[in-house]
């Protein structure tokens, strides 16, 4: 079974304007937002809207063994991840669910 | 039911190098490639690797009523789509399956 694309993050300048645009033009669910980013849910995947100075645009894969790519940062939603770059400098987040053995 | 994220497209400069990198670092399937782009399949979504001069980086949503966003271009895989911009100028492709009534 192939890995999952967990989310894609794109940069926007005005978060509220962007949220409204995606909510209006696509059928989706606003899952989270604060002053620096928002997470929008689609049927199969998520879209993160991010402010450039806070987060780079990136694709995030849910993989087995994310720690083989770097030191993982734990997130409050029960995942941990690290960022790497592809050969062209595109940011790629490698994420996995936190396992009991990691605690 | 929410719309689907059909694929995300990111720009690369060397298509073969990028294909090898994603095939090596993630569990995926190479679904298509030619001289200008490649399509990589994940469990829930697809990643398009594109050469900048041929395709802009974009996210592609599979929606009902794509034609309300613009004139649709038919693709050989039984889909049709158009490109629009979000308020920040990010390219967004609106895609749907070609229906019999469209022929």
XYZ file of N, CA, C and O in Angstrom:
824
model
N 0.852 -1.198 0.000
C 0.000 0.000 0.000
C 0.888 1.247 0.000
O 1.836 1.336 0.757
N 0.563 2.167 -0.860
C 1.382 3.374 -0.991
C 1.173 4.313 0.205
O 0.192 4.211 0.937
N 2.136 5.208 0.400
C 1.990 6.250 1.426
C 0.804 7.148 1.088
O 0.305 7.158 -0.037
N 0.407 7.914 2.105
C -0.670 8.892 1.904
C -0.107 10.304 1.796
O 0.866 10.647 2.480
N -0.742 11.110 0.963
C -0.488 12.544 0.984
C -1.363 13.119 2.103
O -2.592 13.126 1.986
N -0.742 13.534 3.191
C -1.501 13.981 4.361
C -2.106 15.362 4.136
O -3.270 15.601 4.421
N -1.303 16.291 3.651
C -1.813 17.618 3.290
C -0.854 18.312 2.348
O 0.297 17.898 2.197
N -1.356 19.339 1.698
C -0.520 20.248 0.921
C -0.718 21.631 1.511
O -1.836 21.998 1.898
N 0.365 22.383 1.633
C 0.310 23.731 2.204
C 0.693 24.749 1.139
O 1.723 24.601 0.475
N -0.150 25.761 0.974
C 0.161 26.851 0.051
C 0.142 28.168 0.810
O -0.565 28.318 1.804
N 0.944 29.109 0.342
C 1.052 30.396 1.030
C -0.020 31.367 0.563
O -0.321 31.453 -0.637
N -0.549 32.094 1.513
C -1.506 33.165 1.236
C -1.094 34.382 2.064
O -0.313 34.261 3.019
N -1.623 35.546 1.701
C -1.250 36.753 2.437
C -2.332 37.166 3.437
O -2.021 37.726 4.486
N -3.574 36.882 3.083
C -4.699 37.261 3.953
C -5.464 35.976 4.263
O -6.184 35.437 3.415
N -5.287 35.488 5.461
C -5.814 34.172 5.807
C -7.339 34.113 5.729
O -7.903 33.177 5.157
N -8.006 35.124 6.265
C -9.471 35.091 6.256
C -10.031 35.151 4.834
O -10.987 34.453 4.501
N -9.403 35.990 4.012
C -9.846 36.081 2.617
C -9.666 34.735 1.910
O -10.533 34.300 1.150
N -8.546 34.078 2.178
C -8.276 32.785 1.535
C -9.244 31.712 2.033
O -9.768 30.919 1.246
N -9.483 31.686 3.337
C -10.436 30.704 3.882
C -11.795 30.879 3.219
O -12.423 29.930 2.763
N -12.242 32.135 3.143
C -13.552 32.398 2.523
C -13.583 31.940 1.073
O -14.582 31.390 0.606
N -12.488 32.167 0.357
C -12.453 31.804 -1.058
C -12.570 30.288 -1.230
O -13.359 29.801 -2.043
N -11.793 29.542 -0.476
C -11.826 28.071 -0.622
C -13.144 27.495 -0.105
O -13.673 26.528 -0.669
N -13.690 28.101 0.957
C -14.981 27.626 1.470
C -16.095 27.910 0.457
O -17.047 27.151 0.320
N -15.972 29.031 -0.252
C -17.004 29.414 -1.218
C -16.904 28.593 -2.503
O -17.910 28.208 -3.100
N -15.681 28.343 -2.966
C -15.478 27.744 -4.285
C -15.329 26.235 -4.273
O -15.373 25.602 -5.341
N -15.086 25.645 -3.113
C -14.987 24.186 -3.032
C -15.820 23.711 -1.847
O -16.114 24.481 -0.929
N -16.179 22.442 -1.899
C -16.973 21.834 -0.827
C -15.990 21.245 0.183
O -15.322 20.239 -0.099
N -15.856 21.894 1.328
C -14.803 21.536 2.273
C -15.218 21.917 3.688
O -16.274 22.523 3.891
N -14.393 21.553 4.643
C -14.682 21.805 6.052
C -13.495 22.545 6.677
O -12.344 22.108 6.530
N -13.758 23.645 7.350
C -12.678 24.349 8.050
C -12.397 23.590 9.344
O -13.216 23.547 10.258
N -11.214 22.970 9.412
C -10.896 22.116 10.562
C -10.159 22.874 11.660
O -10.225 22.524 12.829
N -9.408 23.922 11.281
C -8.629 24.663 12.272
C -8.210 25.989 11.671
O -7.964 26.077 10.468
N -8.113 27.011 12.488
C -7.465 28.242 12.036
C -6.983 29.031 13.232
O -7.588 28.997 14.307
N -5.846 29.709 13.046
C -5.389 30.706 14.016
C -4.818 31.863 13.201
O -5.165 32.016 12.026
N -3.957 32.680 13.787
C -3.475 33.860 13.065
C -2.435 33.536 11.997
O -2.108 34.397 11.175
N -1.887 32.305 12.031
C -0.769 32.010 11.126
C -1.091 30.959 10.078
O -0.378 30.845 9.090
N -2.151 30.173 10.317
C -2.482 29.156 9.311
C -3.879 28.612 9.546
O -4.474 28.809 10.610
N -4.372 27.931 8.524
C -5.677 27.283 8.608
C -5.583 25.927 7.934
O -4.758 25.721 7.039
N -6.417 25.007 8.403
C -6.431 23.668 7.824
C -7.843 23.385 7.315
O -8.822 23.489 8.067
N -7.915 23.041 6.040
C -9.199 22.801 5.384
C -9.272 21.330 4.983
O -8.339 20.811 4.368
N -10.374 20.690 5.337
C -10.509 19.271 5.066
C -11.291 18.994 3.791
O -12.354 19.587 3.569
N -10.751 18.107 2.959
C -11.466 17.572 1.797
C -11.726 16.085 2.049
O -11.311 15.550 3.082
N -12.382 15.442 1.109
C -12.782 14.057 1.359
C -11.576 13.158 1.608
O -11.608 12.278 2.463
N -10.504 13.400 0.848
C -9.384 12.456 0.881
C -8.100 13.046 1.421
O -7.107 12.323 1.590
N -8.059 14.352 1.668
C -6.783 15.008 1.947
C -7.073 16.385 2.551
O -8.227 16.813 2.599
N -6.050 17.057 3.031
C -6.244 18.368 3.635
C -5.423 19.436 2.899
O -4.379 19.146 2.325
N -5.928 20.660 2.950
C -5.218 21.807 2.395
C -4.884 22.748 3.542
O -5.782 23.166 4.285
N -3.606 23.069 3.704
C -3.197 24.052 4.701
C -2.964 25.376 4.000
O -2.264 25.442 2.984
N -3.568 26.430 4.527
C -3.324 27.786 4.046
C -2.380 28.423 5.049
O -2.693 28.493 6.243
N -1.233 28.884 4.576
C -0.193 29.331 5.507
C 0.322 30.712 5.118
O 0.323 31.088 3.942
N 0.734 31.467 6.144
C 1.374 32.756 5.924
C 2.863 32.498 5.694
O 3.497 31.767 6.464
N 3.422 33.087 4.636
C 4.763 32.716 4.176
C 5.816 32.794 5.274
O 6.688 31.933 5.372
N 5.762 33.833 6.103
C 6.842 33.981 7.089
C 6.766 32.923 8.177
O 7.724 32.738 8.937
N 5.640 32.227 8.306
C 5.460 31.225 9.347
C 5.758 29.802 8.860
O 6.285 28.992 9.598
N 5.357 29.507 7.654
C 5.462 28.145 7.141
C 5.822 28.217 5.651
O 5.260 29.021 4.928
N 6.697 27.346 5.193
C 6.942 27.293 3.746
C 5.824 26.509 3.071
O 5.197 25.646 3.694
N 5.551 26.789 1.792
C 4.631 25.896 1.069
C 5.286 24.517 1.004
O 6.512 24.411 0.886
N 4.484 23.480 1.135
C 5.065 22.130 1.148
C 4.007 21.075 0.868
O 2.811 21.359 0.935
N 4.471 19.872 0.567
C 3.604 18.696 0.565
C 4.008 17.851 1.765
O 5.180 17.820 2.147
N 3.023 17.207 2.385
C 3.285 16.394 3.575
C 2.824 14.961 3.326
O 1.646 14.731 3.023
N 3.756 14.025 3.458
C 3.439 12.609 3.284
C 3.354 11.932 4.637
O 4.184 12.183 5.518
N 2.364 11.070 4.796
C 2.271 10.227 5.985
C 2.986 8.928 5.648
O 2.548 8.184 4.759
N 4.092 8.679 6.323
C 4.966 7.554 5.972
C 5.257 6.701 7.201
O 5.020 7.119 8.341
N 5.770 5.526 6.977
C 6.327 4.712 8.057
C 7.800 5.079 8.191
O 8.517 5.111 7.204
N 8.249 5.359 9.428
C 9.675 5.615 9.612
C 10.086 7.032 9.288
O 11.164 7.259 8.732
N 9.245 8.006 9.636
C 9.586 9.410 9.363
C 10.910 9.795 10.022
O 11.648 10.637 9.499
N 11.226 9.154 11.153
C 12.439 9.545 11.888
C 13.714 9.226 11.118
O 14.775 9.748 11.447
N 13.628 8.384 10.110
C 14.828 8.125 9.309
C 15.201 9.351 8.474
O 16.301 9.416 7.923
N 14.290 10.328 8.400
C 14.555 11.536 7.616
C 15.048 12.701 8.455
O 15.445 13.728 7.916
N 14.992 12.592 9.796
C 15.447 13.699 10.634
C 14.785 13.649 11.997
O 13.988 12.742 12.285
N 15.144 14.628 12.849
C 14.587 14.684 14.195
C 13.126 15.112 14.106
O 12.806 16.150 13.520
N 12.256 14.335 14.721
C 10.822 14.612 14.610
C 10.349 15.582 15.681
O 10.799 15.523 16.824
N 9.462 16.461 15.295
C 8.789 17.377 16.216
C 7.389 16.834 16.469
O 6.668 16.516 15.527
N 7.021 16.732 17.739
C 5.692 16.223 18.083
C 4.641 17.321 17.927
O 4.881 18.480 18.283
N 3.479 16.950 17.423
C 2.356 17.883 17.284
C 1.226 17.460 18.206
O 1.130 16.296 18.595
N 0.351 18.430 18.506
C -0.716 18.150 19.478
C -1.756 17.166 18.968
O -2.542 16.613 19.731
N -1.787 16.938 17.666
C -2.814 16.039 17.121
C -2.367 14.582 17.093
O -2.997 13.748 16.444
N -1.245 14.285 17.789
C -0.819 12.883 17.850
C 0.077 12.456 16.700
O 0.295 11.266 16.478
N 0.599 13.435 15.979
C 1.543 13.132 14.904
C 2.901 13.739 15.231
O 3.022 14.584 16.129
N 3.923 13.312 14.529
C 5.248 13.922 14.631
C 5.839 13.951 13.233
O 5.520 13.099 12.396
N 6.690 14.933 12.997
C 7.171 15.100 11.630
C 8.476 15.871 11.584
O 8.896 16.498 12.562
N 9.109 15.827 10.416
C 10.274 16.667 10.128
C 10.155 17.145 8.685
O 9.409 16.588 7.883
N 10.880 18.222 8.396
C 10.893 18.775 7.045
C 12.217 18.432 6.368
O 13.278 18.530 6.989
N 12.117 18.046 5.114
C 13.308 17.871 4.293
C 13.076 18.614 2.980
O 12.019 19.204 2.775
N 14.088 18.618 2.114
C 13.957 19.262 0.800
C 14.128 18.212 -0.289
O 14.970 17.312 -0.164
N 13.373 18.360 -1.358
C 13.631 17.498 -2.507
C 14.799 18.110 -3.294
O 15.318 19.164 -2.921
N 15.273 17.449 -4.347
C 16.478 17.946 -5.039
C 16.318 19.345 -5.624
O 17.309 20.014 -5.913
N 15.083 19.809 -5.811
C 14.839 21.155 -6.329
C 14.569 22.175 -5.234
O 14.209 23.315 -5.520
N 14.712 21.755 -3.977
C 14.490 22.696 -2.887
C 13.047 22.824 -2.453
O 12.728 23.652 -1.598
N 12.142 22.020 -3.026
C 10.759 22.011 -2.547
C 10.710 21.408 -1.140
O 11.336 20.376 -0.883
N 9.976 22.042 -0.243
C 9.862 21.538 1.127
C 8.908 20.350 1.169
O 7.807 20.405 0.607
N 9.351 19.312 1.846
C 8.562 18.082 1.989
C 8.536 17.724 3.464
O 9.581 17.633 4.109
N 7.323 17.564 4.011
C 7.175 17.164 5.411
C 6.938 15.661 5.453
O 6.088 15.139 4.729
N 7.718 14.972 6.309
C 7.545 13.529 6.500
C 6.906 13.341 7.873
O 7.515 13.688 8.893
N 5.715 12.784 7.897
C 4.896 12.737 9.116
C 4.458 11.308 9.414
O 4.235 10.519 8.506
N 4.365 10.994 10.715
C 3.715 9.735 11.082
C 2.985 9.891 12.403
O 3.199 10.856 13.134
N 2.104 8.971 12.665
C 1.396 8.951 13.941
C 2.396 8.603 15.043
O 3.239 7.724 14.850
N 2.294 9.272 16.195
C 3.162 8.953 17.325
C 2.778 7.564 17.850
O 1.598 7.288 18.092
N 3.791 6.705 17.981
C 3.537 5.357 18.500
C 3.906 5.321 19.977
O 4.740 6.097 20.443
N 3.306 4.412 20.736
C 3.575 4.308 22.177
C 5.057 4.142 22.442
O 5.608 4.687 23.388
N 5.734 3.390 21.576
C 7.148 3.123 21.803
C 7.997 4.387 21.776
O 9.130 4.404 22.255
N 7.437 5.452 21.170
C 8.194 6.709 21.065
C 8.122 7.519 22.360
O 8.874 8.468 22.545
N 7.163 7.189 23.235
C 6.966 8.005 24.431
C 7.877 7.555 25.586
O 8.479 6.508 25.538
N -20.901 15.417 1.253
C -19.539 14.903 1.101
C -18.658 15.996 0.485
O -19.046 16.632 -0.481
N -17.508 16.192 1.049
C -16.615 17.250 0.567
C -16.001 16.869 -0.782
O -15.968 15.703 -1.164
N -15.519 17.891 -1.485
C -14.791 17.652 -2.729
C -13.506 16.871 -2.435
O -13.053 16.793 -1.297
N -12.928 16.357 -3.520
C -11.637 15.659 -3.392
C -10.501 16.537 -3.903
O -10.676 17.285 -4.875
N -9.343 16.405 -3.255
C -8.113 16.960 -3.815
C -7.603 15.915 -4.799
O -7.173 14.831 -4.396
N -7.679 16.211 -6.089
C -7.322 15.224 -7.111
C -5.806 15.061 -7.209
O -5.283 13.960 -7.236
N -5.088 16.174 -7.293
C -3.623 16.116 -7.267
C -3.055 17.456 -6.874
O -3.760 18.473 -6.885
N -1.788 17.450 -6.511
C -1.038 18.685 -6.303
C 0.148 18.625 -7.249
O 0.746 17.553 -7.452
N 0.468 19.753 -7.865
C 1.576 19.807 -8.823
C 2.652 20.744 -8.297
O 2.352 21.874 -7.908
N 3.890 20.254 -8.275
C 5.013 21.093 -7.872
C 6.035 21.120 -9.000
O 6.135 20.175 -9.784
N 6.759 22.223 -9.092
C 7.732 22.383 -10.168
C 9.080 21.778 -9.792
O 9.545 21.912 -8.664
N 9.671 21.139 -10.774
C 11.031 20.606 -10.637
C 11.805 20.987 -11.885
O 11.211 21.360 -12.911
N 13.118 20.891 -11.816
C 13.932 21.256 -12.984
C 14.401 20.027 -13.758
O 14.583 20.090 -14.967
N 14.625 18.928 -13.047
C 15.111 17.693 -13.667
C 14.098 16.601 -13.331
O 14.050 16.111 -12.201
N 13.299 16.248 -14.316
C 12.169 15.360 -14.062
C 12.632 13.972 -13.600
O 12.088 13.430 -12.628
N 13.629 13.411 -14.264
C 14.067 12.067 -13.868
C 14.648 12.050 -12.463
O 14.387 11.131 -11.685
N 15.415 13.086 -12.127
C 15.989 13.165 -10.780
C 14.880 13.267 -9.743
O 14.938 12.613 -8.692
N 13.851 14.060 -10.031
C 12.746 14.229 -9.090
C 11.944 12.928 -8.947
O 11.584 12.519 -7.842
N 11.667 12.274 -10.071
C 10.932 10.990 -10.009
C 11.695 10.008 -9.124
O 11.128 9.363 -8.240
N 13.003 9.907 -9.360
C 13.815 8.967 -8.569
C 13.763 9.316 -7.089
O 13.684 8.437 -6.236
N 13.805 10.611 -6.780
C 13.820 11.036 -5.373
C 12.497 10.659 -4.691
O 12.497 10.102 -3.591
N 11.377 10.946 -5.320
C 10.083 10.628 -4.690
C 9.844 9.114 -4.649
O 9.271 8.596 -3.683
N 10.307 8.396 -5.676
C 10.156 6.937 -5.659
C 11.023 6.325 -4.553
O 10.656 5.315 -3.956
N 12.179 6.914 -4.309
C 13.101 6.372 -3.300
C 12.641 6.719 -1.887
O 12.763 5.902 -0.973
N 12.120 7.929 -1.700
C 11.839 8.417 -0.340
C 10.396 8.220 0.114
O 10.104 8.387 1.304
N 9.511 7.915 -0.806
C 8.122 7.647 -0.421
C 7.660 6.390 -1.141
O 8.229 5.990 -2.163
N 6.615 5.787 -0.579
C 6.047 4.570 -1.155
C 4.952 4.993 -2.131
O 3.885 5.470 -1.711
N 5.216 4.884 -3.405
C 4.323 5.452 -4.423
C 4.448 4.684 -5.721
O 5.290 3.797 -5.845
N 3.620 5.051 -6.679
C 3.594 4.370 -7.976
C 3.738 5.422 -9.079
O 3.012 6.415 -9.081
N 4.661 5.201 -9.997
C 4.797 6.115 -11.142
C 3.687 5.785 -12.131
O 3.682 4.723 -12.745
N 2.741 6.698 -12.276
C 1.579 6.414 -13.122
C 1.768 6.896 -14.557
O 1.168 6.367 -15.484
N 2.565 7.944 -14.726
C 2.752 8.491 -16.076
C 3.986 9.381 -16.071
O 4.285 10.030 -15.066
N 4.684 9.425 -17.179
C 5.723 10.445 -17.334
C 6.005 10.672 -18.808
O 5.894 9.756 -19.628
N 6.302 11.915 -19.152
C 6.839 12.235 -20.473
C 7.916 13.300 -20.255
O 8.442 13.417 -19.150
N 8.244 14.070 -21.294
C 9.355 15.016 -21.147
C 8.994 16.243 -20.331
O 9.877 17.018 -19.951
N 7.689 16.472 -20.070
C 7.301 17.726 -19.427
C 6.701 17.552 -18.043
O 6.624 18.508 -17.288
N 6.251 16.337 -17.724
C 5.681 16.125 -16.390
C 5.564 14.644 -16.078
O 5.664 13.791 -16.966
N 5.342 14.375 -14.800
C 5.139 12.999 -14.348
C 4.028 13.000 -13.315
O 3.794 13.997 -12.624
N 3.333 11.872 -13.228
C 2.259 11.743 -12.256
C 2.570 10.557 -11.349
O 2.780 9.436 -11.821
N 2.600 10.843 -10.047
C 2.949 9.830 -9.054
C 1.725 9.572 -8.188
O 1.093 10.515 -7.696
N 1.390 8.300 -8.013
C 0.193 7.944 -7.264
C 0.510 7.581 -5.821
O 1.430 6.806 -5.555
N -0.270 8.156 -4.910
C -0.243 7.770 -3.491
C -1.582 7.114 -3.176
O -2.465 7.043 -4.039
N -1.726 6.659 -1.939
C -2.933 5.900 -1.615
C -4.208 6.716 -1.843
O -5.221 6.193 -2.305
N -4.144 8.006 -1.503
C -5.366 8.822 -1.489
C -5.367 9.964 -2.491
O -6.378 10.646 -2.644
N -4.248 10.202 -3.166
C -4.102 11.436 -3.950
C -2.904 11.266 -4.876
O -2.158 10.290 -4.762
N -2.739 12.205 -5.792
C -1.622 12.119 -6.730
C -0.717 13.357 -6.620
O -1.181 14.436 -6.248
N 0.545 13.157 -6.954
C 1.512 14.249 -7.008
C 1.977 14.379 -8.445
O 2.460 13.409 -9.030
N 1.831 15.584 -9.008
C 2.352 15.841 -10.347
C 3.665 16.590 -10.211
O 3.760 17.575 -9.476
N 4.677 16.094 -10.890
C 5.972 16.788 -10.960
C 6.008 17.453 -12.324
O 5.869 16.771 -13.350
N 6.177 18.766 -12.324
C 6.028 19.510 -13.569
C 7.227 20.424 -13.799
O 7.863 20.898 -12.856
N 7.537 20.643 -15.083
C 8.578 21.591 -15.470
C 7.924 22.972 -15.537
O 6.866 23.139 -16.143
N 8.564 23.962 -14.910
C 7.916 25.261 -14.690
C 7.371 25.884 -15.976
O 6.280 26.444 -15.999
N 8.136 25.788 -17.079
C 7.696 26.487 -18.293
C 6.476 25.823 -18.927
O 5.822 26.402 -19.789
N 6.169 24.590 -18.516
C 5.042 23.855 -19.099
C 3.770 23.972 -18.251
O 2.668 24.029 -18.776
N 3.921 23.944 -16.949
C 2.765 23.916 -16.046
C 3.087 24.746 -14.813
O 4.186 24.647 -14.277
N 2.119 25.502 -14.323
C 2.354 26.191 -13.050
C 2.157 25.205 -11.895
O 1.406 24.239 -12.019
N 2.816 25.431 -10.763
C 2.469 24.637 -9.579
C 1.009 24.937 -9.231
O 0.563 26.071 -9.381
N 0.281 23.914 -8.803
C -1.136 24.137 -8.501
C -1.700 23.021 -7.651
O -1.081 21.977 -7.491
N -2.872 23.280 -7.107
C -3.670 22.222 -6.502
C -4.871 22.001 -7.414
O -5.370 22.937 -8.044
N -5.320 20.747 -7.502
C -6.439 20.407 -8.381
C -7.539 19.737 -7.570
O -7.306 18.710 -6.928
N -8.724 20.341 -7.604
C -9.874 19.789 -6.903
C -10.812 19.114 -7.889
O -11.061 19.643 -8.982
N -11.321 17.952 -7.486
C -12.357 17.286 -8.269
C -13.698 17.760 -7.714
O -14.015 17.488 -6.545
N -14.437 18.497 -8.517
C -15.654 19.164 -8.044
C -16.836 18.831 -8.949
O -16.671 18.324 -10.054
N -18.014 19.120 -8.476
C -19.203 19.079 -9.321
C -19.381 20.466 -9.923
O -19.325 21.471 -9.209
N -19.581 20.521 -11.246
C -19.834 21.814 -11.866
C -18.589 22.626 -12.151
O -18.585 23.851 -12.013
N -17.517 21.963 -12.575
C -16.273 22.682 -12.883
C -16.513 23.766 -13.937
O -15.841 24.797 -13.936
N -17.473 23.526 -14.837
C -17.680 24.482 -15.937
C -18.182 25.833 -15.455
O -18.129 26.813 -16.192
N -18.659 25.909 -14.226
C -19.073 27.213 -13.705
C -17.857 28.110 -13.450
O -18.010 29.309 -13.238
N -16.662 27.517 -13.484
C -15.441 28.295 -13.231
C -14.730 28.733 -14.510
O -13.797 29.519 -14.459
N -15.152 28.200 -15.658
C -14.503 28.599 -16.903
C -14.663 27.531 -17.968
O -15.315 26.499 -17.743
N -14.083 27.803 -19.146
C -14.185 26.854 -20.267
C -13.310 25.649 -19.967
O -12.114 25.781 -19.701
N -13.920 24.476 -20.052
C -13.195 23.262 -19.689
C -12.407 22.694 -20.875
O -12.890 22.718 -22.009
N -11.225 22.204 -20.577
C -10.398 21.495 -21.562
C -10.518 20.001 -21.269
O -10.334 19.574 -20.124
N -10.827 19.217 -22.314
C -10.939 17.765 -22.128
C -9.563 17.108 -22.091
O -8.667 17.487 -22.855
N -9.424 16.120 -21.214
C -8.176 15.360 -21.121
C -8.429 13.915 -21.548
O -9.566 13.431 -21.483
N -7.359 13.237 -21.925
C -7.503 11.876 -22.451
C -7.936 10.857 -21.405
O -8.367 9.759 -21.733
N -7.819 11.214 -20.132
C -8.175 10.252 -19.084
C -9.649 10.339 -18.678
O -10.043 9.784 -17.657
N -10.460 11.066 -19.491
C -11.884 11.113 -19.184
C -12.272 12.217 -18.221
O -13.373 12.233 -17.678
N -11.371 13.159 -18.023
C -11.671 14.317 -17.186
C -11.630 15.583 -18.037
O -11.108 15.590 -19.148
N -12.181 16.663 -17.494
C -12.054 17.981 -18.117
C -11.883 18.997 -17.002
O -12.361 18.792 -15.876
N -11.187 20.072 -17.318
C -10.839 21.007 -16.242
C -10.541 22.391 -16.778
O -10.351 22.597 -17.976
N -10.501 23.351 -15.862
C -10.016 24.692 -16.168
C -9.169 25.175 -15.001
O -9.263 24.642 -13.888
N -8.354 26.174 -15.269
C -7.512 26.772 -14.230
C -8.075 28.124 -13.825
O -8.481 28.915 -14.680
N -8.081 28.377 -12.526
C -8.422 29.700 -12.016
C -7.350 30.092 -11.000
O -6.424 29.320 -10.744
N -7.459 31.293 -10.460
C -6.505 31.757 -9.450
C -7.252 32.037 -8.166
O -8.376 32.566 -8.192
N -6.609 31.734 -7.041
C -7.188 32.158 -5.766
C -6.810 33.629 -5.536
O -6.105 34.231 -6.355
N -7.295 34.263 -4.480
C -7.050 35.706 -4.322
C -5.568 36.071 -4.202
O -5.193 37.228 -4.395
N -4.716 35.089 -3.889
C -3.277 35.352 -3.801
C -2.529 34.978 -5.070
O -1.302 35.023 -5.095
N -3.269 34.581 -6.103
C -2.617 34.240 -7.365
C -2.156 32.799 -7.450
O -1.495 32.415 -8.417
N -2.454 31.985 -6.431
C -2.142 30.559 -6.527
C -3.017 29.916 -7.597
O -4.228 30.165 -7.647
N -2.424 29.099 -8.439
C -3.194 28.421 -9.489
C -3.991 27.268 -8.902
O -3.462 26.464 -8.122
N -5.256 27.201 -9.280
C -6.161 26.160 -8.806
C -6.849 25.555 -10.027
O -7.414 26.284 -10.844
N -6.745 24.233 -10.170
C -7.411 23.549 -11.276
C -8.723 22.965 -10.766
O -8.761 22.314 -9.725
N -9.808 23.236 -11.489
C -11.123 22.692 -11.159
C -11.440 21.611 -12.180
O -11.568 21.904 -13.377
N -11.574 20.387 -11.727
C -11.660 19.219 -12.619
C -12.901 18.394 -12.315
O -13.337 18.314 -11.160
N -13.481 17.812 -13.367
C -14.524 16.815 -13.118
C -14.484 15.749 -14.193
O -13.867 15.907 -15.231
N -15.116 14.626 -13.903
C -15.216 13.555 -14.883
C -16.133 14.026 -16.011
O -17.155 14.665 -15.765
N -15.756 13.706 -17.248
C -16.609 14.059 -18.381
C -17.885 13.227 -18.309
O -17.830 12.008 -18.141
N -19.023 13.908 -18.418
C -20.312 13.212 -18.393
C -20.821 13.048 -19.812
O -20.488 13.840 -20.699
N -21.668 12.037 -20.038
C -22.199 11.776 -21.387
C -22.879 13.014 -21.962
O -22.774 13.303 -23.138
N -23.571 13.752 -21.092
C -24.323 14.909 -21.568
C -23.419 15.998 -22.156
O -23.884 16.876 -22.868
N -22.121 15.921 -21.835
C -21.186 16.928 -22.334
C -20.736 16.625 -23.757
O -20.144 17.466 -24.419
N -20.957 15.366 -24.222
C -20.446 14.974 -25.533
C -21.426 15.329 -26.649
O -22.566 15.677 -26.411
